[in-house]
PDB file of C-alpha atoms in Angstrom:
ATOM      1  CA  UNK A 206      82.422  90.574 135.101  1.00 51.00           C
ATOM      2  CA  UNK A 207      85.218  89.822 132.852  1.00 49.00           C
ATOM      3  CA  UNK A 208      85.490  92.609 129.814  1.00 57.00           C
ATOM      4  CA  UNK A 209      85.784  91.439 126.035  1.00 58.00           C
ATOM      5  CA  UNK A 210      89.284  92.238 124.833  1.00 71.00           C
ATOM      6  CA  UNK A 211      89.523  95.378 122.619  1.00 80.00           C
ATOM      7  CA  UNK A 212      90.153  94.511 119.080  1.00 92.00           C
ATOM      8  CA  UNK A 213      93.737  95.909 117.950  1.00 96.00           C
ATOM      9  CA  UNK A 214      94.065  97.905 114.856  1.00 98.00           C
ATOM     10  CA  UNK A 215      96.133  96.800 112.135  1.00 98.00           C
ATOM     11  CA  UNK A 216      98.992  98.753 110.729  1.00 98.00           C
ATOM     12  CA  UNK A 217     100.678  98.374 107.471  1.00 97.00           C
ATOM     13  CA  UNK A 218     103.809  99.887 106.215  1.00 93.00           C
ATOM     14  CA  UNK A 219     104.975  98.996 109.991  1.00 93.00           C
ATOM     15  CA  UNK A 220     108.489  99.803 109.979  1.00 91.00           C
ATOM     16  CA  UNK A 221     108.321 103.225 107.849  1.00 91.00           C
ATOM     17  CA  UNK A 222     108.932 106.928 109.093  1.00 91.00           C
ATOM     18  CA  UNK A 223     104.818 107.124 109.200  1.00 96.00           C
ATOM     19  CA  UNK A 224     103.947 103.327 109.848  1.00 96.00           C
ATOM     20  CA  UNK A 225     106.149 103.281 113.036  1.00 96.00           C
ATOM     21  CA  UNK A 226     104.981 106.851 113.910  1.00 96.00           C
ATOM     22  CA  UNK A 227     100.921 105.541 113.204  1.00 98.00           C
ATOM     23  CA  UNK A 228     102.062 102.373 116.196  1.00 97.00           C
ATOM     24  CA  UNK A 229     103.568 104.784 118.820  1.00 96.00           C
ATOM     25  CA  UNK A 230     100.445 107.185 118.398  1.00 97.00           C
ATOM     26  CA  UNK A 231      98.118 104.170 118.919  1.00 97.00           C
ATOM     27  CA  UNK A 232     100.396 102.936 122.140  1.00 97.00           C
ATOM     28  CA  UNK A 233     100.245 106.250 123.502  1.00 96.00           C
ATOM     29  CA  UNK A 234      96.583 106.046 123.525  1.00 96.00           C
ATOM     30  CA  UNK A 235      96.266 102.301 124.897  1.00 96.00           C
ATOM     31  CA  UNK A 236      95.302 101.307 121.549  1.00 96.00           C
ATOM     32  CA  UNK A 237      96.267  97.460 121.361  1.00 97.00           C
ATOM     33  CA  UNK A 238      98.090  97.293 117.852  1.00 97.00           C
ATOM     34  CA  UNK A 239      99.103  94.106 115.048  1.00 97.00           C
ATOM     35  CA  UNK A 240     101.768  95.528 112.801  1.00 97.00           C
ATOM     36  CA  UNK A 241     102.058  93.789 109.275  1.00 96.00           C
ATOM     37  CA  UNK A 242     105.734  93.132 108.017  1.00 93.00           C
ATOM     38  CA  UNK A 243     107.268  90.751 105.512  1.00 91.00           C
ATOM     39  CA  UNK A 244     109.899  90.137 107.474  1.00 91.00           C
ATOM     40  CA  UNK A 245     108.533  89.987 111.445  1.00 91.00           C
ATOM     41  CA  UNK A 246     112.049  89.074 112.968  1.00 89.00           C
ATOM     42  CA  UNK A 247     113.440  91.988 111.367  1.00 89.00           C
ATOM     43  CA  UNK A 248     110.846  94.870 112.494  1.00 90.00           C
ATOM     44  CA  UNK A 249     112.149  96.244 115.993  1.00 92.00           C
ATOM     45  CA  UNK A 250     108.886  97.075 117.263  1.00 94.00           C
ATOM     46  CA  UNK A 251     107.804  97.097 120.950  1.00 94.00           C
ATOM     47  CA  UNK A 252     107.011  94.225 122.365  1.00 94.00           C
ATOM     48  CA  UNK A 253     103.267  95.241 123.310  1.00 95.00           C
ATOM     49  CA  UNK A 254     102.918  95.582 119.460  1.00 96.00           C
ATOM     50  CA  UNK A 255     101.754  92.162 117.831  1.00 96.00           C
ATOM     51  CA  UNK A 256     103.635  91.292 114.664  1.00 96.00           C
ATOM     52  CA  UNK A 257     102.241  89.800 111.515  1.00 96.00           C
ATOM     53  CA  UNK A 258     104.201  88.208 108.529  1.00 95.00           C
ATOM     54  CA  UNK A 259     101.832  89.565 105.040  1.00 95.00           C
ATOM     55  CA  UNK A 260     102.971  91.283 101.904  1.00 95.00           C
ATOM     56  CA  UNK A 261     100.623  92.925  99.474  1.00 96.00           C
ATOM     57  CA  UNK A 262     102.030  91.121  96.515  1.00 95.00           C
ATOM     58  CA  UNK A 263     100.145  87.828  98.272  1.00 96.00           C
ATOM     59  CA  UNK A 264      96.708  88.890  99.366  1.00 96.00           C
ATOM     60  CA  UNK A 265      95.790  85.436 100.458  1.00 94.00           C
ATOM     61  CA  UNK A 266      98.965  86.322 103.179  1.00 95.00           C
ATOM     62  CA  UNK A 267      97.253  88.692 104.853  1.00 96.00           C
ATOM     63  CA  UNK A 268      93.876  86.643 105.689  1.00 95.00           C
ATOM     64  CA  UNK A 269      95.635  85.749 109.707  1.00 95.00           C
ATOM     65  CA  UNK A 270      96.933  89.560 110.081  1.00 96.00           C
ATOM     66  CA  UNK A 271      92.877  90.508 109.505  1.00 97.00           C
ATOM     67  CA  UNK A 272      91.350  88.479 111.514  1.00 96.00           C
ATOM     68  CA  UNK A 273      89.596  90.302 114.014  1.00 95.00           C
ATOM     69  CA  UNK A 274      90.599  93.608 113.691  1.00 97.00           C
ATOM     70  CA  UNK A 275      88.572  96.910 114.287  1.00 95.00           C
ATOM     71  CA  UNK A 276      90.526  99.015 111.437  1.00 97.00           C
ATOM     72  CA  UNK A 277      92.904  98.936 109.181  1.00 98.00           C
ATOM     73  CA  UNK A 278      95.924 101.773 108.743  1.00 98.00           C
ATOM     74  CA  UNK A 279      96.407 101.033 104.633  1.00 98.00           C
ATOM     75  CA  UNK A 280      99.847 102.457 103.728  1.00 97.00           C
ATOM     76  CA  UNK A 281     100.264 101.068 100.259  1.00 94.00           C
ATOM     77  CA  UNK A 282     103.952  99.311  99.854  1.00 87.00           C
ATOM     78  CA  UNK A 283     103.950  97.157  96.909  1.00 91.00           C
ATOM     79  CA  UNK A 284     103.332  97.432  92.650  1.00 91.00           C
ATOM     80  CA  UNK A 285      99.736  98.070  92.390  1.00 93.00           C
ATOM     81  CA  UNK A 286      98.716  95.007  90.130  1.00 95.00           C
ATOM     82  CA  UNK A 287      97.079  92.848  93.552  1.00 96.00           C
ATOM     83  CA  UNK A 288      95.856  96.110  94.721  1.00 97.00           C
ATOM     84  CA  UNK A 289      92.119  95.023  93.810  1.00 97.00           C
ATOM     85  CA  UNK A 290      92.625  91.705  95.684  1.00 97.00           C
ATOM     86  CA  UNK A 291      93.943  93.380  98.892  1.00 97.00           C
ATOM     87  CA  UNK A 292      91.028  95.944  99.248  1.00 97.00           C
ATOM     88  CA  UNK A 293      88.762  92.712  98.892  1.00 97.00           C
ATOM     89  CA  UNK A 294      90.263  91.167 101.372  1.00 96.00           C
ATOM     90  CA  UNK A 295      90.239  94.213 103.851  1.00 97.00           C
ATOM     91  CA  UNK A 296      86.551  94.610 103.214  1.00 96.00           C
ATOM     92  CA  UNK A 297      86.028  91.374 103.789  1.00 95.00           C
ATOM     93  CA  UNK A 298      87.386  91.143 107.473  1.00 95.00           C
ATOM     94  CA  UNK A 299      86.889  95.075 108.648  1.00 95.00           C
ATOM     95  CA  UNK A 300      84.620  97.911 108.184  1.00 93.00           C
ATOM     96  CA  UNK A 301      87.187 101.115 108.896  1.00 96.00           C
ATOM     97  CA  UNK A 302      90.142 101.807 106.796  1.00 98.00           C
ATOM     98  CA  UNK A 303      92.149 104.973 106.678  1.00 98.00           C
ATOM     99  CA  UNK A 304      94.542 105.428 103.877  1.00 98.00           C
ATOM    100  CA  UNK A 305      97.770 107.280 103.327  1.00 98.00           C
ATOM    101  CA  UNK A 306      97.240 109.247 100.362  1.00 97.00           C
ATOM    102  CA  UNK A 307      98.171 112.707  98.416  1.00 95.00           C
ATOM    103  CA  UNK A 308      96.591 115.751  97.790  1.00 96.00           C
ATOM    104  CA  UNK A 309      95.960 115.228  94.245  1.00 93.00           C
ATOM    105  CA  UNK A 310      92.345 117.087  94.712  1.00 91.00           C
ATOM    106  CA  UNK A 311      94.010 119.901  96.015  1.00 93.00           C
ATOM    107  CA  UNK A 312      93.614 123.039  93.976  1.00 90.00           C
ATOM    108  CA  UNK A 313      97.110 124.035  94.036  1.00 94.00           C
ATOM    109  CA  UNK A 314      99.476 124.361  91.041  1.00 94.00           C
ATOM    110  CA  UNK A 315     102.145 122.349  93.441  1.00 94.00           C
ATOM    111  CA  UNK A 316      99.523 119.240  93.629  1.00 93.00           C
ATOM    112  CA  UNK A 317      98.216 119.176  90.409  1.00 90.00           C
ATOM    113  CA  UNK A 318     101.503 118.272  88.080  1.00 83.00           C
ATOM    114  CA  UNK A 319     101.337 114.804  86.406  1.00 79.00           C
ATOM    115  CA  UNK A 320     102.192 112.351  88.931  1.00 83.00           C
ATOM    116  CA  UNK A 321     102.062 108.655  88.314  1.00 86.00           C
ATOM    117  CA  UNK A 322     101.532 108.059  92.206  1.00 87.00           C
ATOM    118  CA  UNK A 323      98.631 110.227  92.232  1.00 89.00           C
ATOM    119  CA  UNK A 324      96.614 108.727  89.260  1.00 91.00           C
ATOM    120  CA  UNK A 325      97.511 105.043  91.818  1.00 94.00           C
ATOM    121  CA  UNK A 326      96.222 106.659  94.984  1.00 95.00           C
ATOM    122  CA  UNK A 327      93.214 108.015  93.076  1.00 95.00           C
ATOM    123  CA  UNK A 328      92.213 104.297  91.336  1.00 96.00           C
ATOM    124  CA  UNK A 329      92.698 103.455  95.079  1.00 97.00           C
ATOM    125  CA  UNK A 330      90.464 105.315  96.781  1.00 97.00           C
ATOM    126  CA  UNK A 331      87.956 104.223  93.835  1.00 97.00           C
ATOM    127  CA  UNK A 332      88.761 100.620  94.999  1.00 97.00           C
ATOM    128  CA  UNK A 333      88.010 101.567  98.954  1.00 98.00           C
ATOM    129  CA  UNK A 334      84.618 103.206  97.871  1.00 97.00           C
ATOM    130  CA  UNK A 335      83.261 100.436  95.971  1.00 97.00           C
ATOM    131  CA  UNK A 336      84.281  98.073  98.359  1.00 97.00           C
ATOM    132  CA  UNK A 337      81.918 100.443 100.752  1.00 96.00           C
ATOM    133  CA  UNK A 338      84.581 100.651 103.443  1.00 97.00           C
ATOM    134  CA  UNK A 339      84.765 103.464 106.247  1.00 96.00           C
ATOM    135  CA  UNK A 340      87.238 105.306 104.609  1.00 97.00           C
ATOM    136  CA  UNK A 341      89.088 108.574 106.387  1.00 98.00           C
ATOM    137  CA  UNK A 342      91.639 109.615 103.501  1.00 98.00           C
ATOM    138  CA  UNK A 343      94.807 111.355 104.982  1.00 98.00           C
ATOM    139  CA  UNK A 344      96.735 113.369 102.404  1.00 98.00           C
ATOM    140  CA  UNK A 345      99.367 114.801 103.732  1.00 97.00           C
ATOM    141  CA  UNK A 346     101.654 117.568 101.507  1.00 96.00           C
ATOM    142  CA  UNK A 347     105.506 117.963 101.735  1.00 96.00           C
ATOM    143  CA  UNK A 348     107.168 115.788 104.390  1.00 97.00           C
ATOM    144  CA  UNK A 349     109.222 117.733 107.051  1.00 98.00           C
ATOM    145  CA  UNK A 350     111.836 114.445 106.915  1.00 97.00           C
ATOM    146  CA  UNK A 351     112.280 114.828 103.484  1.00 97.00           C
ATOM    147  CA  UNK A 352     115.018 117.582 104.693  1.00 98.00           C
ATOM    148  CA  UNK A 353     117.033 115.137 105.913  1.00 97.00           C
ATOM    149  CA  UNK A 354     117.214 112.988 102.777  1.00 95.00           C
ATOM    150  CA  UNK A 355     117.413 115.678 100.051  1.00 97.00           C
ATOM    151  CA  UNK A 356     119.665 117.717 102.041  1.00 98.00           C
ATOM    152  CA  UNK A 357     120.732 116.200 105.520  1.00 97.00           C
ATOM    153  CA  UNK A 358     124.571 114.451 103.427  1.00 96.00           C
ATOM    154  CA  UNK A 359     125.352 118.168 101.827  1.00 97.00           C
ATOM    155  CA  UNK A 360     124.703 119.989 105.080  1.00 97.00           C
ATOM    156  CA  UNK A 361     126.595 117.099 106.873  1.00 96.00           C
ATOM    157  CA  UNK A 362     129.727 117.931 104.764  1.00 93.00           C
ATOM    158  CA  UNK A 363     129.912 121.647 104.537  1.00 94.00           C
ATOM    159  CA  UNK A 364     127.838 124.897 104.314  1.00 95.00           C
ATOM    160  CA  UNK A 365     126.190 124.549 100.614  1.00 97.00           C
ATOM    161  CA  UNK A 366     123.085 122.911  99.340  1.00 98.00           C
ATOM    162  CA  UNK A 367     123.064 123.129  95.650  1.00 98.00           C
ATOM    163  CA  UNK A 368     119.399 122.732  95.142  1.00 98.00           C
ATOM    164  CA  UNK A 369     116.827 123.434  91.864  1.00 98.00           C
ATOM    165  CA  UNK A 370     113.691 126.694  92.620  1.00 98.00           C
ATOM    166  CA  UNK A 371     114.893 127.660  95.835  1.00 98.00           C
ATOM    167  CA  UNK A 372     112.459 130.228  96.253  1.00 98.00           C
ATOM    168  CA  UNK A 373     109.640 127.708  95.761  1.00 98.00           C
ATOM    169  CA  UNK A 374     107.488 127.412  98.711  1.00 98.00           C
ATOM    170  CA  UNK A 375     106.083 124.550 100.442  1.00 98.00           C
ATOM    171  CA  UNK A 376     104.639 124.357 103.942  1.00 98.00           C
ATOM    172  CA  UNK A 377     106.574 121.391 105.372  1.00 98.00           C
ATOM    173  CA  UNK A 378     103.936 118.794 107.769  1.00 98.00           C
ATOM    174  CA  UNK A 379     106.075 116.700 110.841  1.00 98.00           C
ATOM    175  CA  UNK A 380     105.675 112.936 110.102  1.00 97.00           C
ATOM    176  CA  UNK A 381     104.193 112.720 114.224  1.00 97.00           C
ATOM    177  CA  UNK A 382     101.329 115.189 113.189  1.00 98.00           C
ATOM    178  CA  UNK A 383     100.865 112.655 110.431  1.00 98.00           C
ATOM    179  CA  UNK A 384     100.563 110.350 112.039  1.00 98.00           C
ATOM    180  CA  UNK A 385      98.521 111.552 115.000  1.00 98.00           C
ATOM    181  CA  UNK A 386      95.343 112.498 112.796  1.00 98.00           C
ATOM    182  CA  UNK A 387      95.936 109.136 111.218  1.00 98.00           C
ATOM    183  CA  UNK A 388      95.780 107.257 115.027  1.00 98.00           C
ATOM    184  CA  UNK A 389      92.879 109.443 116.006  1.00 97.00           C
ATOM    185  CA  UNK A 390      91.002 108.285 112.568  1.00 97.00           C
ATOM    186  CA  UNK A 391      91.728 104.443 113.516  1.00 97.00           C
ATOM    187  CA  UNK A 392      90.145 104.597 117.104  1.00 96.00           C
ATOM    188  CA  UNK A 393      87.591 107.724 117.298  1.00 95.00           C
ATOM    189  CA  UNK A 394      84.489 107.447 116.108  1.00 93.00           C
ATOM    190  CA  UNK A 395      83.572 110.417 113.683  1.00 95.00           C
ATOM    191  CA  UNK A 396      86.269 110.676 111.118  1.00 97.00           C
ATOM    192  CA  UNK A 397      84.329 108.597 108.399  1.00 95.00           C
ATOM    193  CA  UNK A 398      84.023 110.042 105.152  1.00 96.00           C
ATOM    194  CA  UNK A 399      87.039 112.009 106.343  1.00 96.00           C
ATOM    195  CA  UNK A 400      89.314 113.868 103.747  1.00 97.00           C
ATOM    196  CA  UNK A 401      92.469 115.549 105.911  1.00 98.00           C
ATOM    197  CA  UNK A 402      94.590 117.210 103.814  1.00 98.00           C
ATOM    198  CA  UNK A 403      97.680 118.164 105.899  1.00 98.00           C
ATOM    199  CA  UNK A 404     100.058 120.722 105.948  1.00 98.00           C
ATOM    200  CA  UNK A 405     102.479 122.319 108.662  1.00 98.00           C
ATOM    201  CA  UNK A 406     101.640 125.464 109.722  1.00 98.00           C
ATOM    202  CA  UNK A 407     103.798 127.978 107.785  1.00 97.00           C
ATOM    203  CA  UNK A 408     104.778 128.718 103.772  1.00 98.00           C
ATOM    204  CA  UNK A 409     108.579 128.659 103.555  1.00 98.00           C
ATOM    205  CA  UNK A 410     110.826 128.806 100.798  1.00 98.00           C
ATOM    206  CA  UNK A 411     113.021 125.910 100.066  1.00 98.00           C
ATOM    207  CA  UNK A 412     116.001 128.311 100.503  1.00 98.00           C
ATOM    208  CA  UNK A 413     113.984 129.295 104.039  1.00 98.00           C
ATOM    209  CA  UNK A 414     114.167 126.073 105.074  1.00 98.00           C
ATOM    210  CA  UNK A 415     117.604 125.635 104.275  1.00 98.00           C
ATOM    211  CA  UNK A 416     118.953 129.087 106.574  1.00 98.00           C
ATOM    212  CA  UNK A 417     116.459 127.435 109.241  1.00 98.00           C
ATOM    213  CA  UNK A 418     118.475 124.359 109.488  1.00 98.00           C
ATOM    214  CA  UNK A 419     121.244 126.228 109.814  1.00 98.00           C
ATOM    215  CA  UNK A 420     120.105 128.763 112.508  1.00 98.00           C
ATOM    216  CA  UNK A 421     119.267 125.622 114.775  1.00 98.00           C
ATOM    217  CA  UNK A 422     122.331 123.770 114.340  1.00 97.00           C
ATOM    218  CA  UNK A 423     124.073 127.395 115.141  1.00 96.00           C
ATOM    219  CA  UNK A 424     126.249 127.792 112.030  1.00 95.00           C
ATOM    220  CA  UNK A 425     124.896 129.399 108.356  1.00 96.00           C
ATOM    221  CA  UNK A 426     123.983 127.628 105.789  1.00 97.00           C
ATOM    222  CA  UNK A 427     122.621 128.383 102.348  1.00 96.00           C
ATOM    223  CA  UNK A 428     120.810 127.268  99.542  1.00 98.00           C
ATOM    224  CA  UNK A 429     122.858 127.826  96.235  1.00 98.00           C
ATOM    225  CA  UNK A 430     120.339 127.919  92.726  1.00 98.00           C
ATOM    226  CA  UNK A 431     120.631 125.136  90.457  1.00 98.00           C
ATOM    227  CA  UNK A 432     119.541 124.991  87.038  1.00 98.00           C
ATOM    228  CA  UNK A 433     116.945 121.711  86.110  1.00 97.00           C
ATOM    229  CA  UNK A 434     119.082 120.439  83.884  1.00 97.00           C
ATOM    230  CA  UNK A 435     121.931 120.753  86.625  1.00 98.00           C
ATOM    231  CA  UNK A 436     119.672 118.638  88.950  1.00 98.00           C
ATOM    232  CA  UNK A 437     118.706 116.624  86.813  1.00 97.00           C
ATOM    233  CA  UNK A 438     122.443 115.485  85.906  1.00 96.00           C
ATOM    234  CA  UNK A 439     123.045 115.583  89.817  1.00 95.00           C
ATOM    235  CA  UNK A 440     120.371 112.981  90.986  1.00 96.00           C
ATOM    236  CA  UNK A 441     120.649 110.632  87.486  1.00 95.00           C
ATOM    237  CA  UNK A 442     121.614 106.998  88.280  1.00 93.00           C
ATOM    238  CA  UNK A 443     120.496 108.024  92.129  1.00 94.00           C
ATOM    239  CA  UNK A 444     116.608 109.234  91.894  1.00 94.00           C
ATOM    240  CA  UNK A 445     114.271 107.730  89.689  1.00 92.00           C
ATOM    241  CA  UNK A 446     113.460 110.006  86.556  1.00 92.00           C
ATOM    242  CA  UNK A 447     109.807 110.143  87.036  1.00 89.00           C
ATOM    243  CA  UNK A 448     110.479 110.959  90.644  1.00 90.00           C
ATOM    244  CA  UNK A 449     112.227 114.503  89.441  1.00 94.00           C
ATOM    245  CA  UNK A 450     110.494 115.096  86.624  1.00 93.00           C
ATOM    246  CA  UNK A 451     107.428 115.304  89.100  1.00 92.00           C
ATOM    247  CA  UNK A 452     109.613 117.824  91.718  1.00 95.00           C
ATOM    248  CA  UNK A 453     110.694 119.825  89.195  1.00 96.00           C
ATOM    249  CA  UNK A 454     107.447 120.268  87.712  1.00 95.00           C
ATOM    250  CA  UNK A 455     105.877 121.025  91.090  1.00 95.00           C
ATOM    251  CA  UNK A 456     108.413 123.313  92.320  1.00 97.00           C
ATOM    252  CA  UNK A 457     108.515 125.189  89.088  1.00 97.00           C
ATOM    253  CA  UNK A 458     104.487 125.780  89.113  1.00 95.00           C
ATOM    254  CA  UNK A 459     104.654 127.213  92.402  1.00 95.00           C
ATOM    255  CA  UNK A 460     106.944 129.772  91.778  1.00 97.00           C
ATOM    256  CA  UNK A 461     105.490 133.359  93.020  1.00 96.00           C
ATOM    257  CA  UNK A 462     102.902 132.109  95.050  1.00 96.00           C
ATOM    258  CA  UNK A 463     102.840 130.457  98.851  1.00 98.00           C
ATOM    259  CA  UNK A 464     102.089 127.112  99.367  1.00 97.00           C
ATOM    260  CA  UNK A 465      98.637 125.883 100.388  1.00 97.00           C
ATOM    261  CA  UNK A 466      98.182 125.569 104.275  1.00 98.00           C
ATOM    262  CA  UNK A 467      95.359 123.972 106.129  1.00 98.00           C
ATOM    263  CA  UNK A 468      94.703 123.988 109.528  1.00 98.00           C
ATOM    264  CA  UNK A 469      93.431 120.085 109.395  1.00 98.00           C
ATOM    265  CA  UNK A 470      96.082 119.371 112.073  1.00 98.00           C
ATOM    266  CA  UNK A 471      94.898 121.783 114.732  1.00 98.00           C
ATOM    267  CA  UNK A 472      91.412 120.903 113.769  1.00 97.00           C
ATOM    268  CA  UNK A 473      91.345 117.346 114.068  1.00 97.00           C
ATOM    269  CA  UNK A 474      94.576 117.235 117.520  1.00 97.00           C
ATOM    270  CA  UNK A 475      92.945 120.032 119.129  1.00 97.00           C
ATOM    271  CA  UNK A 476      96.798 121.386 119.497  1.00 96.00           C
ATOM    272  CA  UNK A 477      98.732 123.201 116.520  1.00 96.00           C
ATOM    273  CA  UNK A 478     101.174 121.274 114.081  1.00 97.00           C
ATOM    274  CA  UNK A 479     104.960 121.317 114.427  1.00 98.00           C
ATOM    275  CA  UNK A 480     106.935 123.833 112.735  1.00 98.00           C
ATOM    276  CA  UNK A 481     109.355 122.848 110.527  1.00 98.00           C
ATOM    277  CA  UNK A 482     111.782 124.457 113.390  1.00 98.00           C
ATOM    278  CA  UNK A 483     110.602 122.027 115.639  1.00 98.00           C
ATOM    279  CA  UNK A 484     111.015 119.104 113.202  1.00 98.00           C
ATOM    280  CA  UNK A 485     114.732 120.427 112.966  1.00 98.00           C
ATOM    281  CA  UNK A 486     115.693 120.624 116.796  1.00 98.00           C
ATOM    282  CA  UNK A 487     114.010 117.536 117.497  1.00 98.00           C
ATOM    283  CA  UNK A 488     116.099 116.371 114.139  1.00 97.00           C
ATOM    284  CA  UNK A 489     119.683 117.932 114.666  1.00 97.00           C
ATOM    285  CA  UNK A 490     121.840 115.027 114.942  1.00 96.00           C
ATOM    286  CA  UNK A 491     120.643 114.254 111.236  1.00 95.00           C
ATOM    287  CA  UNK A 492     122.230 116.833 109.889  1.00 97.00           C
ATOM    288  CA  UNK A 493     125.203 117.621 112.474  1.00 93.00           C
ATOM    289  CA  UNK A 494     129.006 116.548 110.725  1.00 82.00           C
ATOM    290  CA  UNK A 495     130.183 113.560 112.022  1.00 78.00           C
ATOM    291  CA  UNK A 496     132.735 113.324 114.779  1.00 73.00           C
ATOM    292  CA  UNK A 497     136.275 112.548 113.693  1.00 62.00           C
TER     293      UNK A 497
END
């Protein structure tokens, strides 16, 4: 008796640090996968993975991409105007979405500063719920990588990061734990209605984080205080302004108190998250200074 082929799951935002991480989590677990992409020739994915040309800014595009899939892994990559259109068109083809969100529910003064991405992600999950999709909403806090693209060029050229609140504490969460709770969300059953907010396992200081980087890569390294306005004149013309006015704000209402840590990964894996240690050996080259 010949077996009906499993549906594959659809991934979107294919080719980011958390799309590509979603597809090898779903390979590892035989999960047959269709990765969206505007540009298909250019997305270096396996070749079990099935690639689909879409883009978000055509919803009518991503009608062949949908077509038969059991779930959808909704990593929002586009201005938000056709966002309306595109959760129509997901509820009209599938029944189980899980979305990348924030934590903007999260009781925390680090989570709760004025954040224009947060007010999106919030009208978005309105969108998924009135759709009446089988949502599981994955909010994940501070990014381990963001280490290596805040401070991975300074540490590459000497022994100094000049960085803004270096005492403020975050709690750092690996992109692969990410994106494991995400996979299990797209093929288990029991994860609808889901709300993960994510976290790595420990409160460190920014300036903690720095000397940690350091103490794996075997030389020291430190963290050296910036004013605001000094960042601020530091990242213009590189970093969007809304972008740091929204760091600064969050770092700055954290001060004095530890960062808010869940235990969603361990919960939901079965296994505890990555420390931002790990994140860091596993990451060295990133940060190592280039060989004459």
């Amino acid at each position: 008796m010949t077996r009906a082929p499993v549906p594959p799951v659809l991934v979107t935002g294919a080719t980011g640090r958390v799309g590509r991480a979603v597809i090898d989590q779903l390979l590892l677990a035989g999960v047959p996968v269709r990765a969206l992409t505007r540009r298909p020739a250019a997305a270096g994915l396996p070749a079990t993975v099935e690639v689909s040309a879409g883009d978000f800014t055509a919803p009518g595009s991503l009608d062949s991409a949908l077509q038969g899939v059991s779930s959808v892994f909704l990593l929002w990559t586009a201005p938000p105007g056709t966002a309306p259109a595109v959760i129509e068109r997901l509820a009209a083809h599938t029944r189980r979405v899980v979305f990348l969100s924030s934590p903007h529910r999260t009781p925390h003064p680090f989570f709760q500063q004025p954040n224009p991405m947060a007010r999106f992600h919030a009208e978005m999950e309105g969108l998924i719920a009135a759709a009446g999709l089988e949502s599981t909403i994955i909010r994940p806090g501070i990014f381990a990588s963001n280490a290596r693209f805040w401070w991975g060029p300074a540490i590459q050229g000497g022994d100094v990061v000049r960085w803004p609140y270096g005492a403020a504490e975050t709690a750092p969460v690996d992109e692969r734990d990410i994106a494991a709770v995400a996979a299990r969300a797209l093929y288990e059953d029991g994860h609808a209605g889901g709300d993960y907010v994510l976290t790595g396992p420990s409160s460190l200081s920014q300036a903690e984080q720095v000397r940690t980087i350091g103490t794996v890569l075997g030389r020291p390294i430190r963290l050296e205080e910036l004013s605001p306005e000094e960042f601020r004149r530091q990242t213009a013309g590189v970093w969007p302004g809304p972008v740091v006015d929204m760091l600064l704000a969050a770092w700055s209402a954290t001060m004095g108190r530890p960062a808010f840590v869940t235990s969603t990964v361990a919960d939901v894996l079965g296994s505890p998250p990555r420390t931002f240690r790990q994140w860091v050996t596993d990451h060295a080259e990133a940060f190592r200074k280039p060989r004459a």
